[in-house]
Amino acid sequence: MAFAKLWILIGLFIHALEYVPIQGQDDKMDGEAEEGEEECRLLGKFNLRGYVEAEDAIHVIGGMFPIHFRTILEEDPTSTPPMSPLCEGFNFRGYRWVKAMIHAINDINKRDDILPNITLGYQIYDTCYTMSKTVENSLAFLTGQNETTPVFRCSSGAPLAAVVGAGGSTLSIASSRILGLYYFPQIGYASSSLLLSDKYQFPTYLRTIPSDQVQSEGMADLVHHFGWKWIGTIAADDDYGKYGVKAFKEKVENAYTCIAFSETIPKIYSRAKILTVVETVKLTNATVIVVYSSDIDFHPLMEELIISNISAKTWIASEAWITSALIARPEYFPLLGGTIGFAIKRGEIPGLKEFLLDLHPSKNPDDDLAIEFWQTAFNCTWPNSNVPYNTDNRKNVTGHENITDFSSDQLCTGEENLEDLNNTYLDVSQLRITYNVYKAVFAVANALELLRLCKESGEAGPFEPGNTCAGIDDFEPWQLMYYMKNCMKFTVLDEFVHIDEKGDVYTPYDILNWQRNETGEINFVKVGIFNMTGEGNKEFRVINESIFWNNPSEAHPRSTCNDNCQPGYRKGILQGKPSCCYDCIQCAEGQISSITGMDECTACPEDHWSNEQRSKCVLKEVEFLAYGEALGMTLIALSIFGVFVVLAVTGVYIKHRATPLVRANDRDLSFLIQYSLIVTLLTSILFIGKPEDWSCQSRQVTLALGFSLCLSCVLGKTVMLFLTHLAKNSKVAEKARMSFKPIFQKIIVLLSVLTEVGICTAYLILEPPRMYKNTQFTTLKIIFECDEGSIVYLCVMFGFDVFLAILCFLTAIVSRKLPNNFNEAKFVTFGMLVFFIVWISFVPAYLSTRGKFKVAVEIFAILASSFGLLGCIFVPKCYIILLKPARNTEEIVGGRATTNDKSAPPTSASSTSEVNNTTISTVLED
């Protein structure tokens, strides 16, 4: 299919050629060409306007400047021979650049220290700020004529040394692709596109303006300096705009700065496309917009933005329009006031203002550009003018009538005064591009001077073969290019200029801010500087206090995709959105964000917790069983009460120590049991209060020792009862019981306590308890508790007490049925049952509680078991001693007398009566 279409196209082309007359055939028919002569024909002529002064010159420097804004659009030219388009829209700024080049050449011609006895001429053409005219100019420079025969130079005048121009980056790229084919030197004054640094594509292009790579980095630094996160970009639809914005995006975009939108200004005017850009600017929430465009391309968009009444935006301007009089108009200030932009280095050119004023159409009637300037500046028509058109006698590019109609029937008198004009042509206060034009001319002159000073002797010549030099009167463009590329260091107006091997120059940028003065005009106030060198070093300074901001509060603007997250919230990623757009998510418990716009929440320290707003960390509530709270006071009261009860029992025992009931079954053991109960009751107080290392170590050890003393004493008593029980049926057991003296009961106590002391000592030495801040159970509190250290040692320590309790219980339960009046074994059995019930129920309760209630459970267990032993072992005896003293006799206690008092409990002291009545007295007495 594709092959068939190609074949059809070829057929149509051949068919069309049949109708095209051949120039040679026509000439032969007319007899004007001889047979066999090669035929050639002129394809067309250019309509070039500008200035040419080369009559007495030895070398000519070419120049290309946008003297007009645009070309006049023609109808479809296929039915008539193509004509070079005409231009319209006089550009006062571009015309000043032309005059600056002429002034620079005049200054060089007057100097003796550079190119002495050599006169430079100029050949300057108007590009009309269009690519087609720029290409025409480039071909004219190559041929020496305004005809399209670019393989021959037919000019008989002075040779062209180099070309200055061509203004915009797109125009310079187009011309450099043609001039570079012949290695023809070209030096730009306003083309900053980073593409032109590529010496593979543009081997002969140099410039006196920094690359946009530098400007873009400065813009990115400016955005980051003010903390703007959400940036819009607008670019002209050319190499300057697109590659400038591309470089800016590469520098500015990161996790915190994003591009809100990227729009393009059409190169050929289209109101529909411009309105699309206007709508984007109107709807965006980005308050900062970067514009990479020339003033000519940006102007139509400005007209529509003003009509749409858009305000409160901060514009960041590239060097191409920051000081442009076309844009910096008072009527644009509501929109563009407060604009911040980068302007190339400003310079002062001596004598330029006087040279600009030395202009009048009468001095050269053939200077149609001067006539057109005069007509446009003073809104009049020059008498007998051969200028075929006026500049702005049409609707402007926005489709609206001009405020001032420049077409006029009034004739110019010639008496008009240039000094009365207030336009950009005579404004020499901001000579930036103009200063670059001046430097560009001096760069060419410097290269010519180096070529002139070349010596043939030795190895001074740079050209092969033979290290020869080129003559100043006869050289090729590539030979001049050698000096421009390798030796481009010179001084102009006290400024040292160095153009590197890429054709780039590094000069500082002024950061300007648009402010209004007292007369309503716009001032370009310098508020900072950006300077970057070829070594990568840079200087960036901004005076924030000097900046005027275009918003109602005149405050530093914010530009974000959405509002900053408030303290207590963090940024959350939105799927499919740039990183600068986010949700605000509240921090999790235990985390905070203390300032606005935090990306992540920070965790609070271990002993802190987040407040309800998650904005700051506060100390966690500390929990432990304190002395001052109700539960702690209650437990202390119970413990003290128990101690007083034990002391009361002890008092009773001391007072009635000589009575048979007190003396029965070893009085000393009873006192030791009472002492141990005081210890266990008081130990519970160690569990109350803020835990410390010493209290953690003392309370468990003291409790274990207290219980071991108590239970070992009880065991000493029950062992005696156990032997008495066995003695009923065994003579051997009777002999054993008779030989078991009170000292042996005390030995049992001593061995048991020493064993427990050994276990506790090992526990305290090897892995002792310590105070522990527990934050795992609850995140809102810090529970101060004791880390018990080695669980094994703890279990062995209390396991030994359990072992003693089991022995007491077994010996007591076996002896509980001794037939006597006061059987102590029954009460010990009840006491051990209470002890077991308390501690068996304690284990699940202890494991299921946390914090201070866990400690309270343990204290209740200690108090309950202590009160159980106290009540079961001593209360019955105190009942007899205090309330039934008649029963506290040796006869009744010993079982030799009976009692009808059913309330009087039997006593174990009488348990021997049935076994051997002769031994009663020894059992009763200690």
Coordinates of N, CA and C in Angstrom, one line a residue, residues 65-172:
F65 N 19.2 42.1 12.9 CA 18.4 42.6 14.0 C 16.9 42.7 13.7
P66 N 16.1 42.5 14.7 CA 14.6 42.6 14.5 C 14.2 44.0 14.5
I67 N 14.3 44.7 13.3 CA 13.9 46.1 13.3 C 12.4 46.2 13.2
H68 N 11.8 45.1 12.7 CA 10.3 45.0 12.7 C 9.9 43.8 13.5
F69 N 8.6 43.8 13.9 CA 8.1 42.7 14.7 C 7.7 41.5 13.9
R70 N 7.3 41.7 12.6 CA 6.6 40.6 11.9 C 6.6 40.9 10.4
T71 N 6.3 39.9 9.7 CA 6.1 40.0 8.2 C 4.6 40.2 7.9
I72 N 4.3 40.8 6.8 CA 2.9 41.0 6.4 C 2.5 39.7 5.7
L73 N 1.4 39.1 6.2 CA 0.9 37.8 5.7 C 0.3 38.1 4.3
E74 N 0.7 37.2 3.4 CA 0.2 37.3 2.0 C -0.8 36.2 1.7
E75 N -1.5 36.4 0.7 CA -2.4 35.3 0.2 C -1.6 34.2 -0.4
D76 N -2.3 33.1 -0.7 CA -1.6 31.9 -1.3 C -0.9 32.3 -2.5
P77 N 0.5 32.2 -2.5 CA 1.3 32.7 -3.6 C 1.5 31.7 -4.8
T78 N 0.8 30.6 -4.8 CA 1.1 29.6 -5.8 C 0.6 30.0 -7.2
S79 N -0.2 31.0 -7.3 CA -0.7 31.4 -8.6 C 0.1 32.6 -9.2
T80 N 1.0 33.1 -8.4 CA 1.9 34.2 -8.8 C 3.3 33.9 -8.4
P81 N 4.3 34.5 -9.1 CA 5.7 34.3 -8.7 C 5.9 34.6 -7.2
P82 N 6.6 33.8 -6.4 CA 6.8 34.1 -5.0 C 7.7 35.4 -4.8
M83 N 7.3 36.2 -3.8 CA 7.9 37.4 -3.5 C 8.5 37.4 -2.1
S84 N 9.6 38.1 -1.9 CA 10.1 38.2 -0.5 C 9.1 39.0 0.3
P85 N 8.7 38.5 1.5 CA 7.6 39.2 2.2 C 8.1 40.6 2.8
L86 N 7.2 41.5 2.9 CA 7.5 42.8 3.5 C 7.2 42.7 5.0
C87 N 7.8 43.7 5.8 CA 7.7 43.6 7.2 C 6.9 44.8 7.7
E88 N 6.4 44.7 9.0 CA 5.6 45.8 9.6 C 5.8 45.7 11.1
G89 N 5.4 46.8 11.8 CA 5.5 46.8 13.2 C 6.9 47.3 13.6
F90 N 7.2 48.6 13.6 CA 8.5 49.1 13.8 C 8.9 48.8 15.3
N91 N 10.1 48.3 15.5 CA 10.6 47.9 16.8 C 11.7 48.9 17.2
F92 N 11.3 49.8 18.1 CA 12.3 50.8 18.5 C 13.5 50.2 19.2
R93 N 13.2 49.1 20.0 CA 14.3 48.5 20.7 C 15.3 47.8 19.8
G94 N 14.8 47.1 18.7 CA 15.7 46.5 17.8 C 16.5 47.6 16.9
Y95 N 15.8 48.7 16.7 CA 16.5 49.8 15.9 C 17.6 50.4 16.8
R96 N 17.4 50.4 18.1 CA 18.5 50.9 19.0 C 19.7 49.9 18.9
W97 N 19.4 48.6 18.8 CA 20.5 47.7 18.7 C 21.3 47.9 17.4
V98 N 20.6 48.2 16.4 CA 21.3 48.5 15.1 C 22.2 49.7 15.3
K99 N 21.7 50.7 15.9 CA 22.5 51.9 16.1 C 23.7 51.6 17.0
A100 N 23.5 50.7 18.0 CA 24.6 50.4 18.9 C 25.7 49.7 18.1
M101 N 25.4 48.8 17.2 CA 26.4 48.1 16.4 C 27.2 49.2 15.5
I102 N 26.4 50.1 14.9 CA 27.1 51.1 14.1 C 28.0 51.9 15.0
H103 N 27.5 52.3 16.1 CA 28.3 53.1 17.1 C 29.6 52.4 17.5
A104 N 29.5 51.1 17.8 CA 30.6 50.3 18.2 C 31.7 50.2 17.0
I105 N 31.2 50.0 15.8 CA 32.2 50.0 14.7 C 32.8 51.4 14.5
N106 N 32.1 52.4 14.7 CA 32.7 53.8 14.6 C 33.7 54.0 15.7
D107 N 33.4 53.5 16.9 CA 34.4 53.6 18.0 C 35.7 52.8 17.7
I108 N 35.5 51.7 17.1 CA 36.7 50.8 16.8 C 37.5 51.5 15.7
N109 N 36.9 52.1 14.7 CA 37.6 52.8 13.6 C 38.3 54.0 14.1
K110 N 37.9 54.6 15.2 CA 38.6 55.7 15.7 C 39.8 55.4 16.6
R111 N 39.9 54.1 17.0 CA 41.0 53.7 17.9 C 42.2 53.3 17.2
D112 N 43.4 53.5 17.8 CA 44.6 53.2 17.3 C 45.2 51.9 17.9
D113 N 44.7 51.5 19.0 CA 45.2 50.3 19.7 C 44.6 49.0 19.2
I114 N 43.6 49.1 18.3 CA 43.0 47.9 17.8 C 42.7 48.1 16.3
L115 N 43.2 47.2 15.5 CA 43.1 47.3 14.0 C 43.4 48.7 13.5
P116 N 44.7 49.1 13.8 CA 45.1 50.4 13.2 C 45.2 50.4 11.7
N117 N 44.8 51.5 11.1 CA 44.8 51.6 9.6 C 43.9 50.6 9.0
I118 N 43.0 50.1 9.7 CA 42.0 49.1 9.1 C 40.6 49.7 9.4
T119 N 39.8 49.9 8.4 CA 38.5 50.4 8.5 C 37.5 49.3 8.4
L120 N 36.6 49.3 9.4 CA 35.6 48.3 9.4 C 34.3 48.9 8.8
G121 N 33.6 48.1 8.0 CA 32.3 48.5 7.5 C 31.2 47.5 8.1
Y122 N 30.0 47.8 7.7 CA 28.9 47.0 8.2 C 27.9 46.7 7.2
Q123 N 27.2 45.6 7.3 CA 26.2 45.1 6.4 C 25.1 44.6 7.3
I124 N 24.1 45.4 7.6 CA 23.0 45.1 8.6 C 21.7 44.9 7.9
Y125 N 21.0 43.8 8.3 CA 19.7 43.4 7.7 C 18.7 43.3 8.8
D126 N 17.5 43.5 8.3 CA 16.3 43.3 9.2 C 15.8 41.9 9.1
T127 N 15.7 41.2 10.3 CA 15.1 39.9 10.3 C 13.6 39.9 10.5
C128 N 13.0 41.0 10.8 CA 11.6 41.1 11.0 C 11.1 40.1 12.1
Y129 N 12.0 39.6 12.8 CA 11.8 38.6 13.9 C 11.1 37.4 13.3
T130 N 11.4 37.0 12.1 CA 10.9 35.8 11.5 C 12.0 35.0 11.0
M131 N 11.8 33.6 10.9 CA 12.8 32.7 10.4 C 13.1 32.9 8.9
S132 N 12.0 33.1 8.1 CA 12.2 33.3 6.7 C 13.2 34.4 6.3
K133 N 13.0 35.5 7.0 CA 13.8 36.7 6.7 C 15.2 36.5 7.2
T134 N 15.4 35.7 8.3 CA 16.7 35.4 8.9 C 17.5 34.5 7.9
V135 N 16.8 33.6 7.3 CA 17.4 32.7 6.3 C 17.8 33.5 5.1
E136 N 17.0 34.4 4.7 CA 17.3 35.3 3.5 C 18.6 36.1 3.8
N137 N 18.7 36.6 5.1 CA 19.8 37.4 5.5 C 21.1 36.5 5.4
S138 N 21.0 35.3 5.9 CA 22.1 34.4 6.0 C 22.6 34.1 4.6
L139 N 21.7 33.8 3.7 CA 22.1 33.5 2.3 C 22.7 34.8 1.6
A140 N 22.2 35.9 1.9 CA 22.8 37.2 1.4 C 24.2 37.4 1.9
F141 N 24.4 37.1 3.2 CA 25.8 37.2 3.7 C 26.8 36.3 3.0
L142 N 26.3 35.1 2.7 CA 27.2 34.1 2.0 C 27.5 34.5 0.6
T143 N 26.5 35.0 -0.2 CA 26.6 35.3 -1.6 C 27.2 36.7 -1.9
G144 N 26.9 37.6 -0.9 CA 27.3 39.0 -1.2 C 26.2 39.7 -2.0
Q145 N 25.2 39.0 -2.3 CA 24.1 39.6 -3.1 C 22.8 39.2 -2.5
N146 N 21.7 39.9 -2.9 CA 20.4 39.5 -2.4 C 19.7 38.5 -3.3
E147 N 20.5 37.5 -3.7 CA 20.0 36.5 -4.6 C 20.3 35.1 -4.0
T148 N 19.5 34.1 -4.3 CA 19.7 32.8 -3.7 C 20.7 32.0 -4.5
T149 N 21.9 32.3 -4.4 CA 23.0 31.5 -5.1 C 24.1 31.3 -4.0
P150 N 23.8 30.5 -3.0 CA 24.7 30.5 -1.8 C 26.0 29.7 -2.0
V151 N 26.3 29.1 -3.1 CA 27.6 28.4 -3.3 C 28.7 29.3 -3.8
F152 N 28.4 30.5 -4.2 CA 29.4 31.5 -4.7 C 29.2 32.8 -4.0
R153 N 30.4 33.4 -3.7 CA 30.3 34.8 -3.2 C 30.7 35.7 -4.3
C154 N 29.8 36.5 -4.8 CA 30.0 37.3 -6.0 C 30.2 38.7 -5.7
S155 N 30.3 39.1 -4.4 CA 30.5 40.5 -4.1 C 31.9 40.9 -4.5
S156 N 32.0 42.1 -5.0 CA 33.3 42.6 -5.4 C 33.8 43.6 -4.3
G157 N 33.1 43.8 -3.2 CA 33.4 44.8 -2.2 C 34.3 44.1 -1.1
A158 N 34.4 44.7 0.0 CA 35.2 44.2 1.1 C 34.6 42.9 1.6
P159 N 35.5 42.0 2.0 CA 35.1 40.6 2.5 C 34.3 40.7 3.8
L160 N 33.4 39.8 4.0 CA 32.6 39.8 5.2 C 33.4 39.0 6.2
A161 N 33.7 39.5 7.4 CA 34.5 38.9 8.4 C 33.7 37.9 9.3
A162 N 32.6 38.4 9.8 CA 31.7 37.7 10.7 C 30.4 38.3 10.7
V163 N 29.4 37.6 11.4 CA 28.1 38.1 11.5 C 27.7 38.2 13.0
V164 N 27.1 39.3 13.3 CA 26.5 39.6 14.6 C 25.0 39.4 14.6
G165 N 24.5 38.5 15.4 CA 23.1 38.2 15.3 C 22.7 36.8 15.5
A166 N 21.5 36.4 15.4 CA 20.4 37.2 14.8 C 19.3 37.5 15.7
G167 N 19.5 37.8 17.0 CA 18.4 38.2 17.8 C 17.9 37.0 18.6
G168 N 16.7 36.6 18.4 CA 16.1 35.4 19.1 C 16.8 34.1 18.8
S169 N 16.7 33.2 19.8 CA 17.4 31.9 19.7 C 17.0 31.1 18.5
T170 N 15.7 31.1 18.2 CA 15.3 30.3 17.0 C 15.9 30.9 15.7
L171 N 15.9 32.2 15.6 CA 16.5 32.8 14.5 C 18.0 32.5 14.4
S172 N 18.7 32.6 15.5 CA 20.1 32.3 15.5 C 20.4 30.8 15.1

